[in-house]
Amino acid sequence: MIIAQVSDTHIALDTPDADQRIRDFARTIADVNALDPAPDVIVHTGDIVQNGRPDEYAQAVAMLAKARAPVYVLAGNRDDRANLRAAFSAGGYLAPNSEFIDYAIEDFPIRLIVVDTLSTSSNRGDFCPERAKRLIDMIDAETTKPIAVFAHHPPFEVPVGPDPINFETPEVMARLQQALQHSGRVVAVFSGHVHRGTAGHVGIIPATVMPCIATTLRKGEYPAHMKTRPVYHIHRFDPVWGFITEARIVGTGPCSAC
Ligand SMILES: [Fe+2]
């Protein structure tokens, strides 16, 4: 099982770096398409677009349509639930009338569970008791397979970021941590949001954060020759060792997708 994770593409149509963001996303998808062996699935962990606008989503949908592997998306703090749902409705995995964008994918040896950490009043994450119940219900719906969980906001302290806690309060983050640890079957948590690659734990569950695909918004020090090369994560599952994560640097060669 191979998962390609992309995140924080922040597609915009009217910022000075809008073309670069589009180029970064297109190059990343072209690189994922060229992987051998190919990934089984691509998951976008949110902040797909900059302002949650339908025209931005139309651009993102057109770019993701070039992906060869099935694509699943979730909501980051820059996303708009209703517009995201409308844009990606053709995938059939987003419940049309659900209050939250959370779901489970059962097509693989590892269950993929997406949670909704969007707050409508803050860039930080939220995770209310209703969402905790929904996550526990999804986890409990199947009791034999390992589970990988995807959440835009990392549910562990990230000391290299501007604020180590990326949720509205430590109590809110603890609620998500408790739900993740409730069954013992969650083997990995994959996030974005902080725009830099890092890793931590939720209890004994390994948790990683991938860098921002939009190179103009990426945090951390990169040498000059890498400043316009996106970095994404490939998660390969081993039945003994669990997920092994590789940071993949996208090439700078000509891109037929750009
Ligand atoms: Fe972001």
mmCIF file of N, CA, C and O in Angstrom, residues 107-192:
data_model
loop_
_atom_site.group_PDB
_atom_site.id
_atom_site.type_symbol
_atom_site.label_atom_id
_atom_site.label_comp_id
_atom_site.label_asym_id
_atom_site.label_seq_id
_atom_site.Cartn_x
_atom_site.Cartn_y
_atom_site.Cartn_z
ATOM 1 N N ASP A 107 -11.374 0.706 0.708
ATOM 2 C CA ASP A 107 -10.964 -0.032 -0.495
ATOM 3 C C ASP A 107 -9.583 -0.680 -0.379
ATOM 4 O O ASP A 107 -9.153 -1.366 -1.299
ATOM 5 N N PHE A 108 -8.865 -0.458 0.709
ATOM 6 C CA PHE A 108 -7.461 -0.853 0.778
ATOM 7 C C PHE A 108 -7.203 -1.722 2.012
ATOM 8 O O PHE A 108 -8.017 -1.764 2.932
ATOM 9 N N PRO A 109 -6.023 -2.384 2.062
ATOM 10 C CA PRO A 109 -5.711 -3.190 3.255
ATOM 11 C C PRO A 109 -5.599 -2.350 4.516
ATOM 12 O O PRO A 109 -5.768 -2.862 5.629
ATOM 13 N N ILE A 110 -5.274 -1.072 4.355
ATOM 14 C CA ILE A 110 -5.289 -0.126 5.477
ATOM 15 C C ILE A 110 -6.530 0.736 5.315
ATOM 16 O O ILE A 110 -6.774 1.274 4.235
ATOM 17 N N ARG A 111 -7.286 0.892 6.359
ATOM 18 C CA ARG A 111 -8.426 1.817 6.285
ATOM 19 C C ARG A 111 -7.901 3.249 6.344
ATOM 20 O O ARG A 111 -6.980 3.556 7.119
ATOM 21 N N LEU A 112 -8.468 4.121 5.531
ATOM 22 C CA LEU A 112 -8.092 5.531 5.533
ATOM 23 C C LEU A 112 -9.256 6.311 6.132
ATOM 24 O O LEU A 112 -10.383 6.223 5.634
ATOM 25 N N ILE A 113 -9.003 7.031 7.207
ATOM 26 C CA ILE A 113 -10.053 7.829 7.831
ATOM 27 C C ILE A 113 -9.632 9.295 7.812
ATOM 28 O O ILE A 113 -8.526 9.652 8.238
ATOM 29 N N VAL A 114 -10.517 10.108 7.275
ATOM 30 C CA VAL A 114 -10.290 11.549 7.155
ATOM 31 C C VAL A 114 -11.120 12.252 8.217
ATOM 32 O O VAL A 114 -12.315 11.962 8.370
ATOM 33 N N VAL A 115 -10.489 13.150 8.975
ATOM 34 C CA VAL A 115 -11.234 13.911 9.974
ATOM 35 C C VAL A 115 -11.273 15.385 9.596
ATOM 36 O O VAL A 115 -10.444 15.873 8.825
ATOM 37 N N ASP A 116 -12.249 16.065 10.144
ATOM 38 C CA ASP A 116 -12.505 17.474 9.860
ATOM 39 C C ASP A 116 -12.069 18.282 11.078
ATOM 40 O O ASP A 116 -12.680 18.194 12.143
ATOM 41 N N THR A 117 -10.979 19.065 10.924
ATOM 42 C CA THR A 117 -10.500 19.891 12.040
ATOM 43 C C THR A 117 -10.722 21.370 11.765
ATOM 44 O O THR A 117 -10.128 22.231 12.405
ATOM 45 N N LEU A 118 -11.585 21.657 10.804
ATOM 46 C CA LEU A 118 -11.824 23.050 10.416
ATOM 47 C C LEU A 118 -12.597 23.805 11.496
ATOM 48 O O LEU A 118 -13.579 23.306 12.045
ATOM 49 N N SER A 119 -12.134 25.010 11.797
ATOM 50 C CA SER A 119 -12.877 25.936 12.644
ATOM 51 C C SER A 119 -13.397 27.052 11.757
ATOM 52 O O SER A 119 -12.673 27.553 10.894
ATOM 53 N N THR A 120 -14.627 27.450 11.962
ATOM 54 C CA THR A 120 -15.167 28.531 11.142
ATOM 55 C C THR A 120 -14.801 29.902 11.699
ATOM 56 O O THR A 120 -15.109 30.920 11.091
ATOM 57 N N SER A 121 -14.124 29.953 12.846
ATOM 58 C CA SER A 121 -13.804 31.246 13.445
ATOM 59 C C SER A 121 -12.306 31.444 13.683
ATOM 60 O O SER A 121 -11.909 32.454 14.254
ATOM 61 N N SER A 122 -11.476 30.497 13.257
ATOM 62 C CA SER A 122 -10.056 30.576 13.579
ATOM 63 C C SER A 122 -9.259 29.784 12.551
ATOM 64 O O SER A 122 -9.770 28.834 11.945
ATOM 65 N N ASN A 123 -7.995 30.195 12.356
ATOM 66 C CA ASN A 123 -7.102 29.374 11.517
ATOM 67 C C ASN A 123 -6.645 28.127 12.247
ATOM 68 O O ASN A 123 -6.118 27.201 11.639
ATOM 69 N N ARG A 124 -6.802 28.120 13.551
ATOM 70 C CA ARG A 124 -6.422 26.936 14.319
ATOM 71 C C ARG A 124 -7.490 25.857 14.179
ATOM 72 O O ARG A 124 -8.595 26.115 13.739
ATOM 73 N N GLY A 125 -7.122 24.659 14.612
ATOM 74 C CA GLY A 125 -8.038 23.548 14.468
ATOM 75 C C GLY A 125 -9.110 23.509 15.540
ATOM 76 O O GLY A 125 -8.932 24.025 16.644
ATOM 77 N N ASP A 126 -10.219 22.882 15.179
ATOM 78 C CA ASP A 126 -11.289 22.619 16.141
ATOM 79 C C ASP A 126 -11.607 21.127 16.072
ATOM 80 O O ASP A 126 -11.401 20.488 15.035
ATOM 81 N N PHE A 127 -12.089 20.578 17.155
ATOM 82 C CA PHE A 127 -12.521 19.178 17.171
ATOM 83 C C PHE A 127 -13.516 19.031 18.311
ATOM 84 O O PHE A 127 -13.155 18.748 19.449
ATOM 85 N N CYS A 128 -14.782 19.261 17.961
ATOM 86 C CA CYS A 128 -15.851 19.301 18.950
ATOM 87 C C CYS A 128 -16.243 17.874 19.361
ATOM 88 O O CYS A 128 -15.868 16.901 18.699
ATOM 89 N N PRO A 129 -17.008 17.726 20.443
ATOM 90 C CA PRO A 129 -17.429 16.381 20.868
ATOM 91 C C PRO A 129 -18.173 15.610 19.782
ATOM 92 O O PRO A 129 -18.021 14.391 19.671
ATOM 93 N N GLU A 130 -18.954 16.307 18.958
ATOM 94 C CA GLU A 130 -19.661 15.627 17.869
ATOM 95 C C GLU A 130 -18.676 14.989 16.890
ATOM 96 O O GLU A 130 -18.841 13.846 16.450
ATOM 97 N N ARG A 131 -17.610 15.718 16.568
ATOM 98 C CA ARG A 131 -16.618 15.158 15.639
ATOM 99 C C ARG A 131 -15.858 13.999 16.284
ATOM 100 O O ARG A 131 -15.489 13.033 15.614
ATOM 101 N N ALA A 132 -15.602 14.100 17.590
ATOM 102 C CA ALA A 132 -14.932 12.986 18.280
ATOM 103 C C ALA A 132 -15.799 11.731 18.216
ATOM 104 O O ALA A 132 -15.303 10.620 17.956
ATOM 105 N N LYS A 133 -17.101 11.895 18.421
ATOM 106 C CA LYS A 133 -18.012 10.743 18.339
ATOM 107 C C LYS A 133 -18.009 10.151 16.930
ATOM 108 O O LYS A 133 -17.980 8.927 16.748
ATOM 109 N N ARG A 134 -18.023 11.033 15.938
ATOM 110 C CA ARG A 134 -18.028 10.545 14.551
ATOM 111 C C ARG A 134 -16.736 9.778 14.242
ATOM 112 O O ARG A 134 -16.765 8.751 13.556
ATOM 113 N N LEU A 135 -15.601 10.280 14.741
ATOM 114 C CA LEU A 135 -14.337 9.579 14.510
ATOM 115 C C LEU A 135 -14.349 8.213 15.189
ATOM 116 O O LEU A 135 -13.965 7.201 14.580
ATOM 117 N N ILE A 136 -14.797 8.164 16.434
ATOM 118 C CA ILE A 136 -14.837 6.881 17.148
ATOM 119 C C ILE A 136 -15.787 5.904 16.452
ATOM 120 O O ILE A 136 -15.487 4.721 16.307
ATOM 121 N N ASP A 137 -16.914 6.415 15.972
ATOM 122 C CA ASP A 137 -17.848 5.533 15.248
ATOM 123 C C ASP A 137 -17.205 4.980 13.978
ATOM 124 O O ASP A 137 -17.385 3.804 13.637
ATOM 125 N N MET A 138 -16.456 5.825 13.261
ATOM 126 C CA MET A 138 -15.784 5.345 12.039
ATOM 127 C C MET A 138 -14.725 4.307 12.391
ATOM 128 O O MET A 138 -14.605 3.284 11.719
ATOM 129 N N ILE A 139 -13.959 4.570 13.444
ATOM 130 C CA ILE A 139 -12.926 3.612 13.860
ATOM 131 C C ILE A 139 -13.567 2.283 14.237
ATOM 132 O O ILE A 139 -13.101 1.208 13.854
ATOM 133 N N ASP A 140 -14.669 2.336 14.965
ATOM 134 C CA ASP A 140 -15.295 1.113 15.477
ATOM 135 C C ASP A 140 -16.089 0.351 14.417
ATOM 136 O O ASP A 140 -16.520 -0.780 14.669
ATOM 137 N N ALA A 141 -16.270 0.946 13.255
ATOM 138 C CA ALA A 141 -17.085 0.289 12.227
ATOM 139 C C ALA A 141 -16.412 -0.945 11.643
ATOM 140 O O ALA A 141 -17.066 -1.755 10.974
ATOM 141 N N GLU A 142 -15.104 -1.075 11.865
ATOM 142 C CA GLU A 142 -14.373 -2.249 11.379
ATOM 143 C C GLU A 142 -13.289 -2.530 12.411
ATOM 144 O O GLU A 142 -12.655 -1.597 12.895
ATOM 145 N N THR A 143 -13.088 -3.791 12.770
ATOM 146 C CA THR A 143 -12.230 -4.047 13.940
ATOM 147 C C THR A 143 -11.002 -4.893 13.634
ATOM 148 O O THR A 143 -10.342 -5.368 14.549
ATOM 149 N N THR A 144 -10.699 -5.118 12.356
ATOM 150 C CA THR A 144 -9.571 -6.007 12.052
ATOM 151 C C THR A 144 -8.406 -5.312 11.364
ATOM 152 O O THR A 144 -7.272 -5.759 11.475
ATOM 153 N N LYS A 145 -8.654 -4.238 10.630
ATOM 154 C CA LYS A 145 -7.594 -3.635 9.816
ATOM 155 C C LYS A 145 -6.911 -2.478 10.548
ATOM 156 O O LYS A 145 -7.539 -1.770 11.339
ATOM 157 N N PRO A 146 -5.617 -2.241 10.228
ATOM 158 C CA PRO A 146 -4.982 -1.009 10.707
ATOM 159 C C PRO A 146 -5.587 0.206 10.017
ATOM 160 O O PRO A 146 -6.188 0.096 8.950
ATOM 161 N N ILE A 147 -5.400 1.351 10.642
ATOM 162 C CA ILE A 147 -6.041 2.586 10.178
ATOM 163 C C ILE A 147 -4.994 3.693 10.067
ATOM 164 O O ILE A 147 -4.174 3.879 10.976
ATOM 165 N N ALA A 148 -5.035 4.438 8.960
ATOM 166 C CA ALA A 148 -4.269 5.683 8.836
ATOM 167 C C ALA A 148 -5.259 6.839 8.874
ATOM 168 O O ALA A 148 -6.286 6.805 8.187
ATOM 169 N N VAL A 149 -4.970 7.827 9.703
ATOM 170 C CA VAL A 149 -5.872 8.978 9.850
ATOM 171 C C VAL A 149 -5.219 10.218 9.240
ATOM 172 O O VAL A 149 -4.020 10.453 9.415
ATOM 173 N N PHE A 150 -6.029 10.992 8.540
ATOM 174 C CA PHE A 150 -5.583 12.232 7.913
ATOM 175 C C PHE A 150 -6.323 13.406 8.553
ATOM 176 O O PHE A 150 -7.553 13.410 8.614
ATOM 177 N N ALA A 151 -5.557 14.382 9.041
ATOM 178 C CA ALA A 151 -6.138 15.576 9.671
ATOM 179 C C ALA A 151 -5.316 16.780 9.249
ATOM 180 O O ALA A 151 -4.083 16.724 9.295
ATOM 181 N N HIS A 152 -5.960 17.850 8.830
ATOM 182 C CA HIS A 152 -5.179 19.012 8.380
ATOM 183 C C HIS A 152 -4.259 19.533 9.482
ATOM 184 O O HIS A 152 -3.068 19.729 9.269
ATOM 185 N N HIS A 153 -4.804 19.749 10.669
ATOM 186 C CA HIS A 153 -4.010 20.293 11.774
ATOM 187 C C HIS A 153 -3.298 19.161 12.512
ATOM 188 O O HIS A 153 -3.954 18.193 12.922
ATOM 189 N N PRO A 154 -1.996 19.251 12.720
ATOM 190 C CA PRO A 154 -1.290 18.167 13.416
ATOM 191 C C PRO A 154 -1.726 18.051 14.870
ATOM 192 O O PRO A 154 -1.677 19.040 15.617
ATOM 193 N N PRO A 155 -2.129 16.845 15.309
ATOM 194 C CA PRO A 155 -2.626 16.687 16.687
ATOM 195 C C PRO A 155 -1.508 16.374 17.683
ATOM 196 O O PRO A 155 -1.648 15.499 18.535
ATOM 197 N N PHE A 156 -0.406 17.073 17.555
ATOM 198 C CA PHE A 156 0.687 16.953 18.523
ATOM 199 C C PHE A 156 1.428 18.279 18.534
ATOM 200 O O PHE A 156 1.264 19.109 17.626
ATOM 201 N N GLU A 157 2.225 18.509 19.546
ATOM 202 C CA GLU A 157 2.946 19.786 19.656
ATOM 203 C C GLU A 157 4.041 19.863 18.594
ATOM 204 O O GLU A 157 4.801 18.916 18.409
ATOM 205 N N VAL A 158 4.084 21.008 17.902
ATOM 206 C CA VAL A 158 5.074 21.235 16.850
ATOM 207 C C VAL A 158 5.926 22.429 17.270
ATOM 208 O O VAL A 158 5.629 23.578 16.929
ATOM 209 N N PRO A 159 6.980 22.203 18.032
ATOM 210 C CA PRO A 159 7.729 23.337 18.598
ATOM 211 C C PRO A 159 8.429 24.198 17.558
ATOM 212 O O PRO A 159 8.766 25.346 17.836
ATOM 213 N N VAL A 160 8.648 23.679 16.320
ATOM 214 C CA VAL A 160 9.329 24.487 15.308
ATOM 215 C C VAL A 160 8.387 25.484 14.630
ATOM 216 O O VAL A 160 8.832 26.332 13.875
ATOM 217 N N GLY A 161 7.104 25.384 14.866
ATOM 218 C CA GLY A 161 6.147 26.303 14.260
ATOM 219 C C GLY A 161 5.995 27.560 15.087
ATOM 220 O O GLY A 161 6.602 27.696 16.161
ATOM 221 N N PRO A 162 5.184 28.496 14.601
ATOM 222 C CA PRO A 162 4.972 29.743 15.348
ATOM 223 C C PRO A 162 4.295 29.509 16.688
ATOM 224 O O PRO A 162 4.487 30.266 17.627
ATOM 225 N N ASP A 163 3.480 28.475 16.770
ATOM 226 C CA ASP A 163 2.808 28.129 18.025
ATOM 227 C C ASP A 163 2.782 26.606 18.114
ATOM 228 O O ASP A 163 2.338 25.949 17.174
ATOM 229 N N PRO A 164 3.282 26.034 19.198
ATOM 230 C CA PRO A 164 3.353 24.561 19.237
ATOM 231 C C PRO A 164 2.005 23.870 19.178
ATOM 232 O O PRO A 164 1.896 22.751 18.694
ATOM 233 N N ILE A 165 0.955 24.537 19.644
ATOM 234 C CA ILE A 165 -0.388 23.941 19.614
ATOM 235 C C ILE A 165 -1.143 24.552 18.435
ATOM 236 O O ILE A 165 -1.344 25.766 18.382
ATOM 237 N N ASN A 166 -1.567 23.719 17.514
ATOM 238 C CA ASN A 166 -2.256 24.205 16.325
ATOM 239 C C ASN A 166 -3.767 24.052 16.419
ATOM 240 O O ASN A 166 -4.459 24.089 15.395
ATOM 241 N N PHE A 167 -4.275 23.866 17.636
ATOM 242 C CA PHE A 167 -5.720 23.812 17.870
ATOM 243 C C PHE A 167 -6.127 24.994 18.737
ATOM 244 O O PHE A 167 -5.272 25.658 19.352
ATOM 245 N N GLU A 168 -7.423 25.239 18.796
ATOM 246 C CA GLU A 168 -7.924 26.417 19.513
ATOM 247 C C GLU A 168 -7.519 26.386 20.978
ATOM 248 O O GLU A 168 -7.215 27.424 21.561
ATOM 249 N N THR A 169 -7.535 25.206 21.571
ATOM 250 C CA THR A 169 -7.089 25.044 22.965
ATOM 251 C C THR A 169 -6.390 23.701 23.106
ATOM 252 O O THR A 169 -6.636 22.777 22.304
ATOM 253 N N PRO A 170 -5.548 23.531 24.110
ATOM 254 C CA PRO A 170 -4.951 22.199 24.356
ATOM 255 C C PRO A 170 -6.018 21.140 24.608
ATOM 256 O O PRO A 170 -5.838 19.968 24.249
ATOM 257 N N GLU A 171 -7.146 21.537 25.208
ATOM 258 C CA GLU A 171 -8.213 20.567 25.500
ATOM 259 C C GLU A 171 -8.829 20.024 24.205
ATOM 260 O O GLU A 171 -9.170 18.842 24.116
ATOM 261 N N VAL A 172 -8.982 20.902 23.221
ATOM 262 C CA VAL A 172 -9.531 20.452 21.932
ATOM 263 C C VAL A 172 -8.583 19.450 21.279
ATOM 264 O O VAL A 172 -9.005 18.397 20.773
ATOM 265 N N MET A 173 -7.284 19.753 21.315
ATOM 266 C CA MET A 173 -6.310 18.821 20.734
ATOM 267 C C MET A 173 -6.324 17.493 21.498
ATOM 268 O O MET A 173 -6.230 16.423 20.892
ATOM 269 N N ALA A 174 -6.454 17.574 22.823
ATOM 270 C CA ALA A 174 -6.491 16.348 23.629
ATOM 271 C C ALA A 174 -7.697 15.481 23.267
ATOM 272 O O ALA A 174 -7.617 14.245 23.290
ATOM 273 N N ARG A 175 -8.812 16.124 22.915
ATOM 274 C CA ARG A 175 -10.011 15.355 22.528
ATOM 275 C C ARG A 175 -9.722 14.523 21.284
ATOM 276 O O ARG A 175 -10.100 13.352 21.193
ATOM 277 N N LEU A 176 -9.048 15.131 20.306
ATOM 278 C CA LEU A 176 -8.687 14.393 19.098
ATOM 279 C C LEU A 176 -7.664 13.308 19.430
ATOM 280 O O LEU A 176 -7.772 12.163 18.949
ATOM 281 N N GLN A 177 -6.701 13.615 20.277
ATOM 282 C CA GLN A 177 -5.691 12.613 20.651
ATOM 283 C C GLN A 177 -6.345 11.398 21.307
ATOM 284 O O GLN A 177 -5.986 10.252 21.022
ATOM 285 N N GLN A 178 -7.299 11.647 22.181
ATOM 286 C CA GLN A 178 -7.964 10.538 22.869
ATOM 287 C C GLN A 178 -8.744 9.670 21.889
ATOM 288 O O GLN A 178 -8.719 8.439 21.967
ATOM 289 N N ALA A 179 -9.428 10.312 20.957
ATOM 290 C CA ALA A 179 -10.195 9.533 19.974
ATOM 291 C C ALA A 179 -9.255 8.698 19.103
ATOM 292 O O ALA A 179 -9.552 7.539 18.790
ATOM 293 N N LEU A 180 -8.111 9.261 18.740
ATOM 294 C CA LEU A 180 -7.152 8.529 17.899
ATOM 295 C C LEU A 180 -6.607 7.302 18.610
ATOM 296 O O LEU A 180 -6.308 6.283 17.979
ATOM 297 N N GLN A 181 -6.477 7.397 19.929
ATOM 298 C CA GLN A 181 -5.874 6.305 20.698
ATOM 299 C C GLN A 181 -6.907 5.316 21.228
ATOM 300 O O GLN A 181 -6.541 4.333 21.884
ATOM 301 N N HIS A 182 -8.166 5.537 20.901
ATOM 302 C CA HIS A 182 -9.245 4.798 21.542
ATOM 303 C C HIS A 182 -9.232 3.305 21.213
ATOM 304 O O HIS A 182 -9.542 2.486 22.059
ATOM 305 N N SER A 183 -8.804 2.948 19.995
ATOM 306 C CA SER A 183 -8.912 1.535 19.596
ATOM 307 C C SER A 183 -7.595 0.784 19.599
ATOM 308 O O SER A 183 -7.596 -0.445 19.638
ATOM 309 N N GLY A 184 -6.484 1.466 19.493
ATOM 310 C CA GLY A 184 -5.194 0.799 19.299
ATOM 311 C C GLY A 184 -4.942 0.414 17.855
ATOM 312 O O GLY A 184 -3.882 -0.131 17.533
ATOM 313 N N ARG A 185 -5.877 0.664 16.950
ATOM 314 C CA ARG A 185 -5.689 0.259 15.551
ATOM 315 C C ARG A 185 -5.210 1.390 14.647
ATOM 316 O O ARG A 185 -4.863 1.150 13.498
ATOM 317 N N VAL A 186 -5.186 2.608 15.137
ATOM 318 C CA VAL A 186 -4.647 3.713 14.329
ATOM 319 C C VAL A 186 -3.126 3.604 14.362
ATOM 320 O O VAL A 186 -2.507 3.666 15.430
ATOM 321 N N VAL A 187 -2.517 3.415 13.182
ATOM 322 C CA VAL A 187 -1.069 3.174 13.119
ATOM 323 C C VAL A 187 -0.298 4.391 12.608
ATOM 324 O O VAL A 187 0.935 4.383 12.650
ATOM 325 N N ALA A 188 -0.987 5.404 12.127
ATOM 326 C CA ALA A 188 -0.288 6.597 11.650
ATOM 327 C C ALA A 188 -1.280 7.743 11.528
ATOM 328 O O ALA A 188 -2.475 7.526 11.273
ATOM 329 N N VAL A 189 -0.769 8.967 11.728
ATOM 330 C CA VAL A 189 -1.556 10.183 11.515
ATOM 331 C C VAL A 189 -0.744 11.088 10.582
ATOM 332 O O VAL A 189 0.438 11.329 10.824
ATOM 333 N N PHE A 190 -1.398 11.567 9.512
ATOM 334 C CA PHE A 190 -0.731 12.386 8.506
ATOM 335 C C PHE A 190 -1.400 13.761 8.434
ATOM 336 O O PHE A 190 -2.621 13.843 8.291
ATOM 337 N N SER A 191 -0.596 14.820 8.519
ATOM 338 C CA SER A 191 -1.145 16.179 8.573
ATOM 339 C C SER A 191 -0.380 17.137 7.660
ATOM 340 O O SER A 191 0.631 16.770 7.049
ATOM 341 N N GLY A 192 -0.870 18.377 7.629
ATOM 342 C CA GLY A 192 -0.226 19.477 6.906
ATOM 343 C C GLY A 192 -0.236 20.701 7.805
ATOM 344 O O GLY A 192 0.140 20.649 8.961
#
